[in-house]
Structures are given as C-alpha cells and as structure tokens.
Backbone as ProteinMPNN parsed JSONL, in Angstrom:
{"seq_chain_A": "XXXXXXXXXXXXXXXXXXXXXXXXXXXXXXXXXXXXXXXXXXXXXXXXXXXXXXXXXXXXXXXXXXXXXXXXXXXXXXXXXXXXXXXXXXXXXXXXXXXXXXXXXXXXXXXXXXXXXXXXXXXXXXXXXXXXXXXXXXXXXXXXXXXXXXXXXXXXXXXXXXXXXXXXXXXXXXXXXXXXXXXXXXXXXXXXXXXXXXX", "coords_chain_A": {"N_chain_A": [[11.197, 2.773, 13.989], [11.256, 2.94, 10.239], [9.105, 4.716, 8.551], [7.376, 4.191, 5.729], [4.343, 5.845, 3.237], [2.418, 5.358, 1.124], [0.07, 6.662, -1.071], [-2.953, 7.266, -2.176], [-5.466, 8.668, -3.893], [-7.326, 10.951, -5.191], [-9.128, 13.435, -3.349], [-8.921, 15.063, -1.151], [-11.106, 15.607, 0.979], [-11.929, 12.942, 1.338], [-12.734, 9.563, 2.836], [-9.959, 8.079, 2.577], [-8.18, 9.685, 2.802], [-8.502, 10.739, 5.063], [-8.431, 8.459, 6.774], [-5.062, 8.06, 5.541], [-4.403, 10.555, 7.117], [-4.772, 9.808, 9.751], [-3.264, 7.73, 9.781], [-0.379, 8.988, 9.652], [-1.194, 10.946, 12.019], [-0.79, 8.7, 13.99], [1.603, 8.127, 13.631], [3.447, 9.896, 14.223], [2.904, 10.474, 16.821], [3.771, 8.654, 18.179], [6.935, 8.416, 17.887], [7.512, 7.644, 15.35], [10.335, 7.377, 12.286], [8.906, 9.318, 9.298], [7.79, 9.021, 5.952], [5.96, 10.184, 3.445], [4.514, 9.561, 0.327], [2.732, 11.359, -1.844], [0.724, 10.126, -4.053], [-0.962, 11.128, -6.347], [-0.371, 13.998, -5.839], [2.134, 14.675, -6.44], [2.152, 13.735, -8.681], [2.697, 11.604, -10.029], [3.559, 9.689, -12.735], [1.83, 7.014, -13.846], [2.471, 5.068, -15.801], [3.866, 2.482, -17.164], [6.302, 2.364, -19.668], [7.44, 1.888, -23.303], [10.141, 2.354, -23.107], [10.61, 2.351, -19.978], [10.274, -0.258, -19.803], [12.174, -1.708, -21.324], [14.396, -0.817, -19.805], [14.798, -1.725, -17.433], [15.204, -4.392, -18.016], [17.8, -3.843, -18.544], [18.353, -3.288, -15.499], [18.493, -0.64, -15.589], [16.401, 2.15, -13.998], [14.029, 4.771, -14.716], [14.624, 7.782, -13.491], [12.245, 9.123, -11.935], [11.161, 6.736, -11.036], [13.55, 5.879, -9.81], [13.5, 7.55, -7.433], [11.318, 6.418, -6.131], [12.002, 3.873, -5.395], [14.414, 4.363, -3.766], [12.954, 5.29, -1.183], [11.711, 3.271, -0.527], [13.701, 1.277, -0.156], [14.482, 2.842, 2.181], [12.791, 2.43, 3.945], [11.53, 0.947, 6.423], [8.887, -0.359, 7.094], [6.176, -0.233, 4.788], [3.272, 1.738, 3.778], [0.479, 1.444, 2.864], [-2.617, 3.411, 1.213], [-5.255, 2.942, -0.329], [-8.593, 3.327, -2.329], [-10.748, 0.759, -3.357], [-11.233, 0.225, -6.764], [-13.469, -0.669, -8.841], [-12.793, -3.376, -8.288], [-10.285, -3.347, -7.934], [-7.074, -1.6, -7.504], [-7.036, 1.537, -7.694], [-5.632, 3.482, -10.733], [-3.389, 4.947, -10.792], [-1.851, 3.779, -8.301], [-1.693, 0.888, -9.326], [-0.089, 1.5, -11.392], [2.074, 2.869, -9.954], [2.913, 0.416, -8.861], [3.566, -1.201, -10.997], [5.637, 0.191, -12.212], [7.61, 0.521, -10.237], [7.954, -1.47, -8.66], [10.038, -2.969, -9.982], [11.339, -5.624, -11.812], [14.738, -7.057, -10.177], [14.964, -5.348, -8.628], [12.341, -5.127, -6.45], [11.984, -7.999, -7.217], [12.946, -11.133, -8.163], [14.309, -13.503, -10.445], [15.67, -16.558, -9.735], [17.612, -19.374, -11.031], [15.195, -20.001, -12.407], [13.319, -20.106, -10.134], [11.275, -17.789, -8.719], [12.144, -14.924, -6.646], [11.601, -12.791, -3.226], [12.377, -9.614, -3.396], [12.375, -8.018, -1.176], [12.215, -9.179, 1.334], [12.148, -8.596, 4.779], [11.356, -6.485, 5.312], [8.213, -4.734, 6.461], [4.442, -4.755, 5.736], [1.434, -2.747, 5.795], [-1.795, -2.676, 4.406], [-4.164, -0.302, 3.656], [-7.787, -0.621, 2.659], [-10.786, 0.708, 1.291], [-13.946, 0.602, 0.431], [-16.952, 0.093, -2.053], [-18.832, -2.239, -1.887], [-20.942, -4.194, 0.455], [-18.48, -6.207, 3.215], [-19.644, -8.657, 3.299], [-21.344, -9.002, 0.453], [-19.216, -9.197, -0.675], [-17.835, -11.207, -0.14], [-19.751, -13.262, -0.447], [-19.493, -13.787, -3.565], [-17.255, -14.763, -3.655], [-15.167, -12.708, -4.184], [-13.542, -11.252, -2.177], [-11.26, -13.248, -1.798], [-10.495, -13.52, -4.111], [-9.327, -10.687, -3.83], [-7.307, -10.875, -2.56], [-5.766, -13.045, -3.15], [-4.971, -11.637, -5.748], [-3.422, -9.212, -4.541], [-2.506, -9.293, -2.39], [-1.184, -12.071, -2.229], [-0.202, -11.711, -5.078], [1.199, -9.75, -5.835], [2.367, -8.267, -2.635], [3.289, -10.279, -0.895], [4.881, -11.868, -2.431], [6.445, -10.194, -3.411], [8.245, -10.21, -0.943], [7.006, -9.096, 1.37], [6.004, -8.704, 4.461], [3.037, -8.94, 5.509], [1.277, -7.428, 7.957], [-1.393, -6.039, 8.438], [-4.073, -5.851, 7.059], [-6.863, -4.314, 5.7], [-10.287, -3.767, 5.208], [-12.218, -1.298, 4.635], [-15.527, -1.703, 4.394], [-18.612, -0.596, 2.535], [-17.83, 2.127, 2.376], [-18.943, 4.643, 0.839], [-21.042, 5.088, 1.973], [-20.632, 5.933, 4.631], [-21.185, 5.587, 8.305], [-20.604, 7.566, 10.681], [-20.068, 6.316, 13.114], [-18.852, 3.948, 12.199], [-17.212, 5.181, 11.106], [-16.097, 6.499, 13.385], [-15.105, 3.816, 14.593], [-13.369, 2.631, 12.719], [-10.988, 4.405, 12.398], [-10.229, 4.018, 15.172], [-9.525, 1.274, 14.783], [-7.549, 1.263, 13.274], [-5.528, 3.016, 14.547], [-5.41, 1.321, 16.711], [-4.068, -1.033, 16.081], [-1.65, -0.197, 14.961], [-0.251, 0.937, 16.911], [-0.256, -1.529, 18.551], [0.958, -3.39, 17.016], [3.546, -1.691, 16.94], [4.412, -1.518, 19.615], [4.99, -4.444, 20.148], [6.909, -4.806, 17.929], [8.857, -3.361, 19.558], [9.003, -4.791, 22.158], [9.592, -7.208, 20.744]], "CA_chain_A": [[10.869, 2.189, 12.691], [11.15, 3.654, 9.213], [7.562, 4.077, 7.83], [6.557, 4.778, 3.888], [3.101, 5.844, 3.657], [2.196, 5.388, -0.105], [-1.344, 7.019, -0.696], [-3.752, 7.006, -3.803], [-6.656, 9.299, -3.711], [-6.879, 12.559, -5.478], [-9.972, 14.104, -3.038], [-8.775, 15.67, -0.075], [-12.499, 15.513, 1.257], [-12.231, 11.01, 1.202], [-12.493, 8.553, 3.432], [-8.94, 7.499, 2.417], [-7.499, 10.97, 3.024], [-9.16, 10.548, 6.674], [-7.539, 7.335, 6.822], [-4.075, 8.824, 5.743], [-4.149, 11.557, 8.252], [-4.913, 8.94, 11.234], [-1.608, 7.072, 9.997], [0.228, 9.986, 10.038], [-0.921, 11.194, 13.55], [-0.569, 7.875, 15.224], [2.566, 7.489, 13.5], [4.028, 10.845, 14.596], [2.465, 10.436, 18.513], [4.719, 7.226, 18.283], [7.966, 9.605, 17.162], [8.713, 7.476, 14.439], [10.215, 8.612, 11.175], [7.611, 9.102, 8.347], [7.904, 9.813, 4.542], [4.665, 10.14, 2.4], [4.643, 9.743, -0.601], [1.402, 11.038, -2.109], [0.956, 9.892, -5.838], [-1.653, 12.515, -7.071], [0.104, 15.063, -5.356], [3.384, 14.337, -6.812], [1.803, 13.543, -10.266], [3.34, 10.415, -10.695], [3.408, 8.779, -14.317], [1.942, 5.335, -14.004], [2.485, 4.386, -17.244], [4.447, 1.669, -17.663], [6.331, 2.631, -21.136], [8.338, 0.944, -23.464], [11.586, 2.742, -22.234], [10.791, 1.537, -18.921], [10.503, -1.884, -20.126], [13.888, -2.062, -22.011], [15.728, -0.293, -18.761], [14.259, -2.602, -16.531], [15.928, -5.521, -18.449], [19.277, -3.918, -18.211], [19.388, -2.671, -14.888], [18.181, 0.643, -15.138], [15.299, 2.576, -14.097], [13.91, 6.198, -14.61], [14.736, 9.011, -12.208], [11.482, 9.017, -10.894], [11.501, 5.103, -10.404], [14.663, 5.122, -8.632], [13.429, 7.741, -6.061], [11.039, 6.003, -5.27], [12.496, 2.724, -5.443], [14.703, 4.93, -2.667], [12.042, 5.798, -0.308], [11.618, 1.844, -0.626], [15.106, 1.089, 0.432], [14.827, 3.174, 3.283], [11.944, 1.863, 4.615], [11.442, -0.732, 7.545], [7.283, -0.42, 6.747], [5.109, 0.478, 3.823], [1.731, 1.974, 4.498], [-0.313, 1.395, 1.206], [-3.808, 3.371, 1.643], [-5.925, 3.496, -1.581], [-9.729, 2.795, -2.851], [-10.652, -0.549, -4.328], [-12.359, 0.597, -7.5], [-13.758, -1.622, -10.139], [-12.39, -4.394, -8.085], [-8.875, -3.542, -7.812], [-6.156, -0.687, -7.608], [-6.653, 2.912, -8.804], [-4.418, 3.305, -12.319], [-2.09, 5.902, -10.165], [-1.274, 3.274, -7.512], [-1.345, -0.038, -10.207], [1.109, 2.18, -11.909], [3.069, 2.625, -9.125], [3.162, -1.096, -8.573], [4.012, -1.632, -12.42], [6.828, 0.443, -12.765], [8.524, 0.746, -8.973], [8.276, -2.995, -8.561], [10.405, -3.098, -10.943], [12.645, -7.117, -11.827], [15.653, -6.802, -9.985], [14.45, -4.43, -7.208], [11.409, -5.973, -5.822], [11.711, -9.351, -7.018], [14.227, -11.846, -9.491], [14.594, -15.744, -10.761], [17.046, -17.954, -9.765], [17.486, -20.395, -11.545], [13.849, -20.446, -12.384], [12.779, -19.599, -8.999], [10.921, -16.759, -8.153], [12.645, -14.595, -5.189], [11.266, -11.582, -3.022], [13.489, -9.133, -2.763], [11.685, -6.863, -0.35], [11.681, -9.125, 2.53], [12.478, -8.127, 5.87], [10.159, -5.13, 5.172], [7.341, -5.179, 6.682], [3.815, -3.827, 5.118], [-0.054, -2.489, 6.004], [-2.436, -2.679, 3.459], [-5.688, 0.165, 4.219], [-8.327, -0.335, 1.373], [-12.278, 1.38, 1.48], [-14.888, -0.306, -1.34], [-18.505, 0.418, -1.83], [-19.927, -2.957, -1.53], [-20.248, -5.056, 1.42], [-17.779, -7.664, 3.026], [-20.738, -9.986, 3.068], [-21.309, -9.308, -0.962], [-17.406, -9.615, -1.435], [-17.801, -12.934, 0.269], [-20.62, -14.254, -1.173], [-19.236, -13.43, -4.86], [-15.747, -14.788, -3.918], [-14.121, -11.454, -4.442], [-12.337, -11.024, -0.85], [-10.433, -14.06, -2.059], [-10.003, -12.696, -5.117], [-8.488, -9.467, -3.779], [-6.391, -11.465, -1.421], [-5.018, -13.458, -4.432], [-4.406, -10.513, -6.429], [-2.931, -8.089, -4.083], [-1.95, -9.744, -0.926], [-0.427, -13.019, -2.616], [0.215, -11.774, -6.67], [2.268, -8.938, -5.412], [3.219, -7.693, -1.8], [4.134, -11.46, -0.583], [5.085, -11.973, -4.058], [8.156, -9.058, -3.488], [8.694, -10.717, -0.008], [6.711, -8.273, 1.994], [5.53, -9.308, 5.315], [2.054, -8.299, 5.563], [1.349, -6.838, 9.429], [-2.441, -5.913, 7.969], [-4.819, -5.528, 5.681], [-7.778, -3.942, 6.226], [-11.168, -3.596, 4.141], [-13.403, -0.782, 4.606], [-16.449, -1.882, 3.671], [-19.783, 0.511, 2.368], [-17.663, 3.534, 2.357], [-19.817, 5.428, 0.134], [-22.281, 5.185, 2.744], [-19.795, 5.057, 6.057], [-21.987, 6.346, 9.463], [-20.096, 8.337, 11.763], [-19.729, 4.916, 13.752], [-18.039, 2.955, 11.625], [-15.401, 5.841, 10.519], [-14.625, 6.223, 14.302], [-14.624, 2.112, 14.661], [-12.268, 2.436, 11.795], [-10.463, 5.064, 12.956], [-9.586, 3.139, 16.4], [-8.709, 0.217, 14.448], [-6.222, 1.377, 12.649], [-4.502, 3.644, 15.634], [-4.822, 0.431, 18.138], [-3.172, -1.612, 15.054], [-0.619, 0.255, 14.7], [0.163, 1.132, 18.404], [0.163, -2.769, 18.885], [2.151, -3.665, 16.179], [4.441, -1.092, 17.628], [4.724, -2.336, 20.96], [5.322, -6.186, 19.798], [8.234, -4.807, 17.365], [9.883, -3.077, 20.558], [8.969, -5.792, 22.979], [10.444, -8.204, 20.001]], "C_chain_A": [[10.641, 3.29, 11.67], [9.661, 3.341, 8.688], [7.071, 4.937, 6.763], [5.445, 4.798, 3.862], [3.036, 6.136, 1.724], [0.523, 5.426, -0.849], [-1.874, 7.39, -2.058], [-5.3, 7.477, -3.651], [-6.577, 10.688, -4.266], [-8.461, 13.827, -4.765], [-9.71, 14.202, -1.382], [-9.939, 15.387, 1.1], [-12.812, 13.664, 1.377], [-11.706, 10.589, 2.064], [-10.844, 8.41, 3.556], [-7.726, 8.559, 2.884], [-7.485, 10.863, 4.795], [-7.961, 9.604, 7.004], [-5.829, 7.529, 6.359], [-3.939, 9.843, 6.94], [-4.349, 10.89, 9.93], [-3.53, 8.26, 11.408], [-0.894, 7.826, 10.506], [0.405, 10.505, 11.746], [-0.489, 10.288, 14.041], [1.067, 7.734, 14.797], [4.054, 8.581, 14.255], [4.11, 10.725, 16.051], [3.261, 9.067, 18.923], [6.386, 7.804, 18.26], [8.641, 8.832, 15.962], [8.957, 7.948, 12.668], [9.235, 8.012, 10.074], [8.16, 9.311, 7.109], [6.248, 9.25, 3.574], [5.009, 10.903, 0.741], [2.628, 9.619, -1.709], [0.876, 11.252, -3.658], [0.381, 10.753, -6.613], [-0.756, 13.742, -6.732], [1.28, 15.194, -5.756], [3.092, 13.877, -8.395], [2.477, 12.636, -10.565], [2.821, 9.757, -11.838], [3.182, 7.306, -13.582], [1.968, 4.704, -14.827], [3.628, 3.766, -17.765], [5.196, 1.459, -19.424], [7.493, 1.464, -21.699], [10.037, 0.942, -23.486], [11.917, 2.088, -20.979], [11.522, 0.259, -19.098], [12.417, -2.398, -20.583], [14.853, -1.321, -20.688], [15.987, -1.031, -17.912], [15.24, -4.168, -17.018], [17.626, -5.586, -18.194], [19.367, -3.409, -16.922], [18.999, -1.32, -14.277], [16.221, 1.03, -15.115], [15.295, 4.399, -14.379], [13.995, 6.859, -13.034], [13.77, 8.718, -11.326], [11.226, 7.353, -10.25], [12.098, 5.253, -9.638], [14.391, 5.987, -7.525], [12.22, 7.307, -5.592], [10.954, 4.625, -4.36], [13.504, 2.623, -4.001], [14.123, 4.954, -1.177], [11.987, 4.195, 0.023], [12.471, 1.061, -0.002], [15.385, 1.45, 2.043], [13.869, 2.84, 4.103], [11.596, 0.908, 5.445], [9.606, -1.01, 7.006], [6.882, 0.298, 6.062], [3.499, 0.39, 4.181], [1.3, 2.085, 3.456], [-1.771, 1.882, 1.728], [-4.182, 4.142, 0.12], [-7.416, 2.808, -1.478], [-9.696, 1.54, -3.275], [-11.534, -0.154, -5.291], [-12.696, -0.139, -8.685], [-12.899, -2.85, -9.646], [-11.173, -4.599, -8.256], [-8.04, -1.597, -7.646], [-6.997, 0.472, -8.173], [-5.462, 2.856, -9.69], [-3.372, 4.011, -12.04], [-1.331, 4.806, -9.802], [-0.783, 1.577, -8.332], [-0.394, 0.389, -11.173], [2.42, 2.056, -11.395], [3.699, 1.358, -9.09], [4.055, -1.414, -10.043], [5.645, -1.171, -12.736], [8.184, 0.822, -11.597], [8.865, -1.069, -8.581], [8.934, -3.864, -8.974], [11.742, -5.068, -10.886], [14.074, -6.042, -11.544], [15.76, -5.998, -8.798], [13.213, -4.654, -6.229], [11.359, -7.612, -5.853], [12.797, -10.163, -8.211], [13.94, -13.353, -9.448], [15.511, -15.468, -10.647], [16.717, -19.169, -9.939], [16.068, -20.814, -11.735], [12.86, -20.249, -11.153], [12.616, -18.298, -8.824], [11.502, -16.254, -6.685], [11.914, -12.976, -4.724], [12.027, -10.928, -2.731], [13.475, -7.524, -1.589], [11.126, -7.172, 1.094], [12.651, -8.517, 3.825], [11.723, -6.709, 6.618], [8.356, -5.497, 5.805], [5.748, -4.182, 6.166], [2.069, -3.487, 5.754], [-1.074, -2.037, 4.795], [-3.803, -1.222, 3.553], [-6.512, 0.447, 2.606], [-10.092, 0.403, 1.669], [-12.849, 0.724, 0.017], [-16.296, 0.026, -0.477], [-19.475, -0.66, -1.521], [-19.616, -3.786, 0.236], [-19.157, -6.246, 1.835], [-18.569, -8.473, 3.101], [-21.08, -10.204, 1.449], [-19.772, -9.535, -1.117], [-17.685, -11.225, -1.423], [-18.498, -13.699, -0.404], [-20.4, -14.415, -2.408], [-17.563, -14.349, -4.641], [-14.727, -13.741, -3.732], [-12.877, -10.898, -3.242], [-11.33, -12.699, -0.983], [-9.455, -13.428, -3.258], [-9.075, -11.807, -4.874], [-7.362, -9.92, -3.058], [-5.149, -12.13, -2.604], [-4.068, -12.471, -5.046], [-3.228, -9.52, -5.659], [-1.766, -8.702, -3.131], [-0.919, -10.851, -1.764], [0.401, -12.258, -3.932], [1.228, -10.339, -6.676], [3.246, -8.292, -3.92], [4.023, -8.863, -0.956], [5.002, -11.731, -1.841], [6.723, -11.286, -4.055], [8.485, -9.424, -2.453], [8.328, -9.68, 1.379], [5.792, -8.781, 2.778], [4.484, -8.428, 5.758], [1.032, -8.685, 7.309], [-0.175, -6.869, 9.626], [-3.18, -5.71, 7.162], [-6.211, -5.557, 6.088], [-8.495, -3.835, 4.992], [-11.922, -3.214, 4.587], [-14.29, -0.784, 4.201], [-17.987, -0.413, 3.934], [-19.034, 1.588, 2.9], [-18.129, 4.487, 1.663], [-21.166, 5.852, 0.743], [-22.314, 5.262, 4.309], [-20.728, 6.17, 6.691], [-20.887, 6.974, 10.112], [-19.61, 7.158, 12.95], [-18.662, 3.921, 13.051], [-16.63, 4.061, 10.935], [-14.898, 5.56, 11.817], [-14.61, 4.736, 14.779], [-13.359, 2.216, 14.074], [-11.093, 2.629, 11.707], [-9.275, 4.259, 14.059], [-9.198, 1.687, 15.459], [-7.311, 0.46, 13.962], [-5.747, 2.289, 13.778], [-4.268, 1.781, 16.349], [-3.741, -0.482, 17.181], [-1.725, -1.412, 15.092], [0.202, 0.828, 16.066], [0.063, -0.389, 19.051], [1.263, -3.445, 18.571], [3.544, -2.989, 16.703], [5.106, -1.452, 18.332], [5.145, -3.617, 20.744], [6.721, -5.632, 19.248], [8.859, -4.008, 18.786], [10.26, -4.111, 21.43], [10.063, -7.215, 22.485], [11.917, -8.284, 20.025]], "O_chain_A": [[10.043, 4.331, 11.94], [9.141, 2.248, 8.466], [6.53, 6.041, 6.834], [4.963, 3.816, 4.427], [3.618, 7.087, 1.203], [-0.103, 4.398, -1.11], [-1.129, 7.798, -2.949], [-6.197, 6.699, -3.325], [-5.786, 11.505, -3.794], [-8.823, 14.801, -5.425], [-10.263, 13.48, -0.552], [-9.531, 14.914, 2.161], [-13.968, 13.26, 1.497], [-10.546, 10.852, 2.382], [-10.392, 8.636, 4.679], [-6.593, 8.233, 3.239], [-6.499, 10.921, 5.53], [-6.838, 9.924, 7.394], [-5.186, 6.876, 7.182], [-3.033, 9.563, 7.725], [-4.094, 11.457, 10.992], [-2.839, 8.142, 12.421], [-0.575, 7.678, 11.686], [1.399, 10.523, 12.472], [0.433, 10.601, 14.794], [1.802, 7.225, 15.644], [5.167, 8.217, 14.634], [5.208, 10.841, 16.597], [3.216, 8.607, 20.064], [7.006, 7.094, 19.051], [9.778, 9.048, 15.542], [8.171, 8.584, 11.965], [8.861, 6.851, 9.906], [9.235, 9.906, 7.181], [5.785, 8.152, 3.266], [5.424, 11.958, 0.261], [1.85, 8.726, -2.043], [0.692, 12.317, -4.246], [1.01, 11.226, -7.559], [-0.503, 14.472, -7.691], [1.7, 16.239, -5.259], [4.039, 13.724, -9.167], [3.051, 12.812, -11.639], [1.677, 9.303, -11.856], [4.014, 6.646, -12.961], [1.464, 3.584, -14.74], [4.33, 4.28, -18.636], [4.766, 0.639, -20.236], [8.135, 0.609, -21.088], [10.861, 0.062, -23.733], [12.954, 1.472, -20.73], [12.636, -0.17, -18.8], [13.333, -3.122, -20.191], [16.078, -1.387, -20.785], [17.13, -1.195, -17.484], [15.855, -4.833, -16.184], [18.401, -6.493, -17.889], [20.48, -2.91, -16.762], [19.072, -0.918, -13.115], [15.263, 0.569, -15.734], [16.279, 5.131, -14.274], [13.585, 6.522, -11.923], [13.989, 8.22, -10.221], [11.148, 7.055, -9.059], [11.685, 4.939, -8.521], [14.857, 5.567, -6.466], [11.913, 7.808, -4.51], [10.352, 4.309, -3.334], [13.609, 1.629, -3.282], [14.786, 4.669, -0.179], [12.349, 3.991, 1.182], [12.052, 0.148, 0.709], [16.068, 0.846, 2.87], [14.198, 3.001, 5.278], [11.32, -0.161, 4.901], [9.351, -2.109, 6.515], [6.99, 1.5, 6.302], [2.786, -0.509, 4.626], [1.778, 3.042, 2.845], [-2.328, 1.14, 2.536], [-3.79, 5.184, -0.406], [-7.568, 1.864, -0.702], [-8.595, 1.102, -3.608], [-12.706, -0.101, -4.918], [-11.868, -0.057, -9.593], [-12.253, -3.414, -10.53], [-10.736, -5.684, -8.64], [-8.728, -0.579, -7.725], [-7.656, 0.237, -9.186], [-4.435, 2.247, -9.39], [-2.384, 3.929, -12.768], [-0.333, 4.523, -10.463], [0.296, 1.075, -8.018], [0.143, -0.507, -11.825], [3.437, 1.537, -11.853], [4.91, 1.224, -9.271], [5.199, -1.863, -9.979], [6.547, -1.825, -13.258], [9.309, 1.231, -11.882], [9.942, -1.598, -8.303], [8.854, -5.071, -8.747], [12.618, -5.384, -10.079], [14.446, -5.002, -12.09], [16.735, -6.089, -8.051], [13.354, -4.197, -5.094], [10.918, -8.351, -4.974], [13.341, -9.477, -9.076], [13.466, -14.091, -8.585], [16.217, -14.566, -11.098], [15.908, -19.894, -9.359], [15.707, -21.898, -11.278], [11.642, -20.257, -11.333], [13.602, -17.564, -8.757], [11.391, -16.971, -5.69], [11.698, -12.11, -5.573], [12.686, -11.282, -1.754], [14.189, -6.543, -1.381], [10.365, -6.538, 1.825], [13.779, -8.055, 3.656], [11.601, -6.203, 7.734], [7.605, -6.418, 5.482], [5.859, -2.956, 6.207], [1.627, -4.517, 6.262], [-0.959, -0.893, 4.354], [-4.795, -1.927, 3.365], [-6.185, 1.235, 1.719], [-10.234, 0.428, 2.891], [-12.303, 0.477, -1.059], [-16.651, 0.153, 0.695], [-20.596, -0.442, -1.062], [-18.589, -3.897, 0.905], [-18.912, -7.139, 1.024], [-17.988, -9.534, 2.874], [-21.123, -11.363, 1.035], [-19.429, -10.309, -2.01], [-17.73, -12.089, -2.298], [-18.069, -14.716, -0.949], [-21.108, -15.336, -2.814], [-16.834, -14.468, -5.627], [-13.627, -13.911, -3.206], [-11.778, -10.366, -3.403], [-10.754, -13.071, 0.039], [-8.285, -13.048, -3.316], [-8.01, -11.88, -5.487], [-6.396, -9.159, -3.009], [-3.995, -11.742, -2.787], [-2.842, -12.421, -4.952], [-2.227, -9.16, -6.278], [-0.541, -8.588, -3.173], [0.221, -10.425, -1.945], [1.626, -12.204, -3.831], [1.929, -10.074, -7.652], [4.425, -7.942, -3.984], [5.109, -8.636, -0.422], [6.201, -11.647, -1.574], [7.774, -11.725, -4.522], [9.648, -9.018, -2.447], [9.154, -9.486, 2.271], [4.796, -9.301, 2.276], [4.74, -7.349, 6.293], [0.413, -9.687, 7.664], [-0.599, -7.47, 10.614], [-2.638, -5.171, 6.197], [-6.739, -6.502, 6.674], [-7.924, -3.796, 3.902], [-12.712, -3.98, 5.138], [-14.429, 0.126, 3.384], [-18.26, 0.317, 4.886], [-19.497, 2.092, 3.923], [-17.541, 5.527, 1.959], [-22.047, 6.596, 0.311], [-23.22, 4.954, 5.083], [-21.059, 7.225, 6.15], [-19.91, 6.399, 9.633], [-18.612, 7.434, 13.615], [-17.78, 3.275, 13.618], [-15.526, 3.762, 10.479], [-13.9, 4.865, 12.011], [-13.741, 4.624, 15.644], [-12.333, 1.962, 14.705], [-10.214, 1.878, 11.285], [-8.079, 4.005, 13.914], [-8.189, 1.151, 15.918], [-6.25, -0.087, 14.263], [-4.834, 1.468, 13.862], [-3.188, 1.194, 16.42], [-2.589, -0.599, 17.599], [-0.838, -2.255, 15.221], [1.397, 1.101, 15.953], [0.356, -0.402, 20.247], [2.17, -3.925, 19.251], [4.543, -3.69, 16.864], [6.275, -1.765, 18.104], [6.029, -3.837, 21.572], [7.71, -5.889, 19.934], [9.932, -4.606, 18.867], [11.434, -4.442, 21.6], [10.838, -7.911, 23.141], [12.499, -9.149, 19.37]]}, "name": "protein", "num_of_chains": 1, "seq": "XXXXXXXXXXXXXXXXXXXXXXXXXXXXXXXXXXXXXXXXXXXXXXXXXXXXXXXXXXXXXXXXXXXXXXXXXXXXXXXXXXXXXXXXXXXXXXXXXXXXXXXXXXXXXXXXXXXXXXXXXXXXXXXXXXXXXXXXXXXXXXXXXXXXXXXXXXXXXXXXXXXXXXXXXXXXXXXXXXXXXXXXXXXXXXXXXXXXXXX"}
C-alpha cells in the first residue's frame, strides 16, 4: 500500500511530531511505500487566492497544487496528523484542504449531485486537543468535529475513513497515555494492514 502522510505542526518537540514519527516507523517496519508531506517544512501557501479561484473553475491549478494534488493520485492511504486548535484545523492544514481539494480533483456535480472523487482511497485521521473527550461530549463538539471534518470534507471527497483518532488533554499527556497512544496507533495500523492483505 501507497501511504501519504500529510502533517501540520511546526514544533519538532509535539505530541503530533511523536505521533508522525510512530506512523512513519510502523509504516516502514511494514515495508510499505511512504511519502510525507510536511506542510511547515515545505512552507506551503494556504491561502486560498483569487488566482486560485479563477483556475480552479477552468481546470487549472497552481504548480504547487498540482504536486500535491500528485502525491494524492498516487496514494492508496492518506495519513492526516494535525492539532485541533480553536476547535478545528491549523490555517496550514485548512489551507491545504482549501486549495488541494480543489472542484474537479477531489470532488464535482452531476447534474446537481455532489460526487467524491477520491474514493477508493482510503484515509486515517490522528488529531491531539487540550480539552477532554468527556468536555467535547458534553458541549457537543465531538459531533461537531465529526460533522465538520469527517462528514463536510474527507467522506465528502469520497474518502473511506479506516480511523480517526482524538487525543485528548495533550497539553497535559502522562507518559501513560502517550505510550497507550502510541500502541494504538501502531496496532491500528498493523491491523488495518493485515485485513487489507487478508482482503
């Protein structure tokens, strides 16, 4: 399996970095192929401009769009691992989304119908947030994010979502709950594995 690892954190030293470098190993100790694409590190423009916009209508995208619109193409699985901050996306990775997602390459009407055009792909969500999943819950908000993220875009482009994980109180994570976290996401992904071979 082809696997895109699309990562949103600019502190080497984070949780999420941790959590990148666990994909990576398990994904390597598996032998399959990798490409990371890591948005700070690559300085990606998320700024949705009004060039975009008008290219997007006909057809075309910018350079950097189309490689990574590429990376996208070649991909059997996308590994999305970012923060949830202020109750959604970092402005790197909602960038990303804005201007790689682009009509015509992720998704199109027919005839009035919405279509995904990104299924067969399959995707893993890994997010970290400061409050609890018991305050998410009690507020609504793990619906919310489910809405937003899970439904209002990666089903949305036709992307068959494998997992989605929510690190909760990472601003405060014990040494227990990284390596819980840790082992979740290896056995995850060494399950998932095994099922798509077995499949």
């Amino acid at each position: 399996m082809k696997n895109l690892i699309v990562y949103a954190h600019p502190n080497s030293g984070s949780l999420n970095h941790f959590f990148k470098q666990t994909v990576l190993e398990s994904l390597q100790e598996s032998g399959e192929a990798i490409a990371l694409r890591d948005l700070n590190e690559i300085n990606f423009n998320p700024v949705l401009s009004l060039e975009d916009m008008n290219g997007q209508r006909m057809g075309k995208v910018a350079d950097d769009v189309k490689t990574e619109q590429d990376f996208i193409t070649w991909a059997d699985r996308l590994v999305f691992i970012y923060p949830i901050w202020w109750t959604g996306m970092p402005a790197i990775m909602k960038g990303y989304i804005d201007r790689v997602f682009s009509y015509g390459f992720a998704y199109r009407y027919e005839k009035g119908v919405q279509k995904g055009l990104l299924s067969g792909k399959k995707t893993i969500i890994i997010n970290s947030h400061g409050k609890s999943n018991a305050e998410y819950q009690a507020m609504g908000m793990d619906k919310a994010l489910a809405l937003t993220s899970d439904s209002g875009i990666f089903t949305y482009c036709g992307l068959e979502i494998e997992q989605h994980f929510y690190f909760d109180k990472a601003d405060r994570a014990s040494k227990e709950s990284i390596s819980d976290w840790e082992n979740q996401i290896k056995t995850t992904l060494r399950f998932i594995d095994k099922e798509s071979v077995l499949g």
